[in-house]
Coordinates of C-alpha atoms in Angstrom, one line a residue:
M19 CA -7.0 -27.5 28.4
G20 CA -6.3 -30.4 25.9
Q21 CA -3.0 -31.1 24.3
W22 CA -4.1 -29.8 20.9
E23 CA -5.4 -26.6 22.4
I24 CA -2.0 -26.1 24.1
F25 CA -0.1 -26.9 21.0
L26 CA -2.2 -24.5 18.7
S27 CA -2.3 -21.7 21.2
P28 CA 1.0 -20.0 20.0
Y29 CA -0.2 -20.3 16.4
K30 CA -3.5 -18.6 17.3
Q31 CA -1.5 -15.8 19.0
A32 CA 0.8 -15.5 15.9
V33 CA -2.2 -15.1 13.6
D34 CA -3.8 -12.5 15.8
E35 CA -0.5 -10.5 16.1
L36 CA 0.4 -10.8 12.4
K37 CA -3.1 -9.6 11.3
V38 CA -2.6 -6.5 13.4
K39 CA 0.9 -5.9 12.0
L40 CA -0.1 -6.5 8.4
K41 CA -3.2 -4.3 8.7
G42 CA -0.9 -1.7 10.3
M43 CA 1.2 -1.7 7.2
R44 CA -1.9 -0.9 5.2
S45 CA -2.9 2.0 7.5
Q46 CA 0.6 3.5 7.2
F47 CA 0.1 4.1 3.5
G48 CA -3.1 5.9 4.2
I49 CA -1.4 8.2 6.8
V50 CA 1.0 9.4 4.1
N51 CA -1.7 9.6 1.5
A52 CA -0.2 6.9 -0.6
N53 CA -2.0 4.0 -2.4
S54 CA -1.8 0.9 -0.3
P55 CA -0.7 -2.3 -2.0
I56 CA -2.7 -4.2 0.6
E57 CA -6.5 -4.3 0.1
F58 CA -7.3 -6.4 3.1
V59 CA -5.8 -9.2 5.4
T60 CA -7.4 -12.4 6.7
G61 CA -6.0 -15.1 8.9
R62 CA -6.8 -18.5 10.4
V63 CA -5.3 -21.5 12.3
K64 CA -5.5 -24.7 10.3
P65 CA -8.5 -26.8 11.4
L66 CA -7.6 -30.1 13.1
A67 CA -9.2 -32.1 10.2
S68 CA -6.9 -30.4 7.7
I69 CA -3.9 -31.0 9.9
Y70 CA -4.8 -34.6 10.1
D71 CA -5.1 -34.8 6.3
K72 CA -1.7 -33.0 5.8
S73 CA 0.0 -35.3 8.4
L74 CA -1.2 -38.4 6.6
E75 CA 0.0 -36.9 3.2
K76 CA 3.4 -36.3 4.7
G77 CA 3.6 -39.5 6.6
L78 CA 3.7 -37.8 10.0
S79 CA 2.1 -38.9 13.3
F80 CA -1.1 -37.0 14.0
E81 CA -0.1 -35.7 17.5
P82 CA 1.1 -32.4 18.8
S83 CA 4.9 -32.4 18.4
K84 CA 7.8 -30.1 17.4
Q85 CA 8.2 -32.3 14.3
L86 CA 4.7 -31.6 13.2
G87 CA 5.1 -27.9 13.7
D88 CA 8.4 -27.9 11.7
E89 CA 7.0 -29.9 8.9
L90 CA 3.6 -28.1 8.5
G91 CA 4.5 -24.5 7.7
D92 CA 0.9 -23.4 7.3
I93 CA -0.7 -24.2 10.6
A94 CA -0.8 -20.5 11.1
G95 CA -2.0 -18.9 7.8
L96 CA -2.4 -15.3 6.7
R97 CA -3.7 -14.0 3.4
I98 CA -3.0 -10.6 1.9
M99 CA -5.3 -9.4 -0.9
C100 CA -4.0 -6.9 -3.4
Q101 CA -5.8 -5.0 -6.1
F102 CA -3.1 -5.3 -8.7
V103 CA -0.5 -8.0 -9.7
D104 CA 2.3 -5.5 -9.3
D105 CA 1.3 -4.8 -5.7
I106 CA 2.3 -8.4 -4.8
S107 CA 6.0 -7.8 -5.4
T108 CA 5.7 -4.6 -3.3
V109 CA 4.2 -6.5 -0.4
T110 CA 6.7 -9.4 -0.5
E111 CA 9.6 -6.8 -0.4
L112 CA 8.0 -5.1 2.6
I113 CA 7.8 -8.5 4.4
R114 CA 11.4 -9.4 3.6
Q115 CA 12.6 -6.1 5.1
R116 CA 10.8 -6.6 8.5
K117 CA 12.8 -7.3 11.6
D118 CA 10.0 -9.0 13.6
M119 CA 9.8 -12.0 11.3
R120 CA 12.2 -14.0 9.1
V121 CA 11.4 -15.4 5.7
V122 CA 12.6 -19.0 5.4
E123 CA 10.9 -20.0 2.2
E124 CA 9.2 -18.5 -0.9
R125 CA 7.1 -20.0 -3.6
D126 CA 6.1 -18.1 -6.7
Y127 CA 3.0 -19.6 -8.1
I128 CA 2.3 -16.4 -10.2
T129 CA 5.3 -16.6 -12.5
H130 CA 5.1 -20.4 -12.4
N131 CA 1.5 -21.2 -11.8
K132 CA 0.3 -24.7 -10.9
P133 CA -1.0 -27.0 -13.7
S134 CA -4.5 -26.4 -12.3
G135 CA -4.2 -22.7 -13.0
Y136 CA -3.7 -21.8 -9.3
R137 CA -1.8 -18.5 -8.8
S138 CA -0.5 -17.0 -5.6
Y139 CA 2.7 -16.0 -3.9
H140 CA 3.5 -18.0 -0.7
M141 CA 6.0 -16.9 2.0
I142 CA 6.8 -19.1 5.1
V143 CA 8.1 -16.9 7.9
E144 CA 9.5 -17.7 11.3
Y145 CA 7.6 -15.5 13.9
P146 CA 8.4 -15.3 17.7
V147 CA 5.5 -15.2 20.1
E148 CA 5.9 -14.4 23.8
T149 CA 4.0 -16.8 26.0
I150 CA 4.0 -17.3 29.8
Q151 CA 6.4 -20.2 29.2
G152 CA 8.8 -17.8 27.3
K153 CA 9.4 -17.1 23.7
K154 CA 8.3 -19.6 21.1
V155 CA 9.1 -19.4 17.4
V156 CA 6.4 -20.7 15.1
L157 CA 6.1 -21.0 11.3
A158 CA 3.4 -19.1 9.6
E159 CA 2.4 -19.0 5.9
I160 CA 1.6 -15.7 4.2
Q161 CA -0.3 -16.0 0.9
I162 CA -0.3 -12.9 -1.3
R163 CA -2.7 -12.7 -4.2
T164 CA -5.1 -10.5 -6.1
L165 CA -8.8 -10.4 -5.6
A166 CA -9.3 -12.3 -8.9
M167 CA -6.8 -15.0 -7.9
N168 CA -8.5 -15.4 -4.6
F169 CA -11.9 -15.7 -6.1
W170 CA -10.6 -18.5 -8.4
A171 CA -8.8 -20.3 -5.6
S172 CA -11.8 -20.2 -3.3
I173 CA -14.0 -21.9 -6.0
E174 CA -11.2 -24.4 -6.8
H175 CA -10.9 -25.2 -3.1
S176 CA -14.6 -25.9 -2.8
L177 CA -14.7 -28.1 -5.9
N178 CA -11.6 -30.0 -4.7
Y179 CA -13.4 -31.1 -1.5
K180 CA -16.4 -32.2 -3.6
Y181 CA -14.3 -34.3 -6.1
K182 CA -11.6 -35.1 -3.6
G183 CA -8.9 -33.9 -6.1
M184 CA -10.2 -36.1 -8.9
F185 CA -11.8 -33.5 -11.1
P186 CA -13.9 -34.6 -14.2
E187 CA -12.0 -33.6 -17.3
E188 CA -14.6 -31.0 -18.3
I189 CA -14.4 -29.3 -14.9
K190 CA -10.6 -29.4 -14.9
N191 CA -10.5 -27.8 -18.4
R192 CA -13.0 -25.1 -17.4
L193 CA -11.1 -24.3 -14.2
Q194 CA -7.9 -23.8 -16.2
S195 CA -9.7 -21.6 -18.7
A196 CA -11.2 -19.6 -15.8
A197 CA -7.8 -19.2 -14.2
E198 CA -6.4 -17.7 -17.4
A199 CA -9.4 -15.4 -17.8
A200 CA -8.9 -14.2 -14.2
F201 CA -5.2 -13.5 -14.9
R202 CA -6.1 -11.6 -18.1
L203 CA -8.5 -9.5 -16.0
D204 CA -5.7 -8.7 -13.6
E205 CA -3.5 -7.7 -16.5
E206 CA -6.2 -5.5 -18.0
M207 CA -6.8 -3.8 -14.6
S208 CA -3.1 -3.2 -14.2
S209 CA -2.9 -1.5 -17.6
I210 CA -5.4 1.2 -16.3
R211 CA -4.1 1.3 -12.8
S212 CA -3.6 5.0 -12.6
E213 CA -7.1 5.7 -13.8
I214 CA -8.6 3.3 -11.3
Q215 CA -6.7 4.8 -8.4
E216 CA -7.6 8.3 -9.4
A217 CA -11.3 7.3 -9.5
Q218 CA -11.1 5.5 -6.1
A219 CA -9.4 8.6 -4.5
Y220 CA -12.1 10.9 -6.0
F221 CA -14.9 8.5 -4.7
S222 CA -13.3 8.4 -1.2
E223 CA -13.0 12.2 -1.0
Y224 CA -16.7 12.5 -2.2
K225 CA -17.9 10.1 0.4
E226 CA -16.1 11.8 3.3
A227 CA -17.2 15.3 2.1
S228 CA -20.9 14.2 1.8
N229 CA -20.9 12.3 5.1
P230 CA -18.8 14.0 7.8
N231 CA -19.8 11.4 10.4
L232 CA -18.2 8.6 8.3
L233 CA -15.5 6.7 10.2
S234 CA -12.0 7.3 8.9
E235 CA -10.1 4.3 7.6
K236 CA -7.8 4.4 10.6
E237 CA -10.7 4.2 12.9
R238 CA -12.3 1.3 11.0
D239 CA -9.1 -0.6 11.0
S240 CA -8.6 -0.2 14.7
K241 CA -11.9 -1.9 15.5

């Protein structure tokens, strides 16, 4: 096993465990017949190429070390998707209240979006993992955003690689306009939230009634 594989192993464990716990939060809302603020959860360990780029940006040595782990708070990354903007504050409060992780930093790019138009809420947490060498506390970044914000961010991320951060002015302006359009969509959807959730509940009941063999949400999440 190489040095990098050993170094990244606790981060992979943290991502796997946090995905289960965050998905568990979503399932608990379903158990009590409440609307979940969490639509779905994804996670990943930062690829070595991205770690290399970030270490250069921060002037760090590209080698497995405690300093690298302390300086790069997003080696372990989770993403929580919400249907509505208001759900984001609900999720952040739920995370703050947890005893199995500790929030050490928060960045609100929704109230104060980046000049590019990027919107998301970032939380850096300390999370302990149990290894055969004992307990190791690692940093993990949790990004919380709406589906519309995530769509925009995914497109911007792809274009950023193409243009290496140097966007043509026309593309830059269109991205900013698209970001504002996405946020207006979020606001419009929030204004009819109750109607949307009633329709979703009705559709779910209809699906289950018409297909008794359909897996329950709890069963799907456990797979």
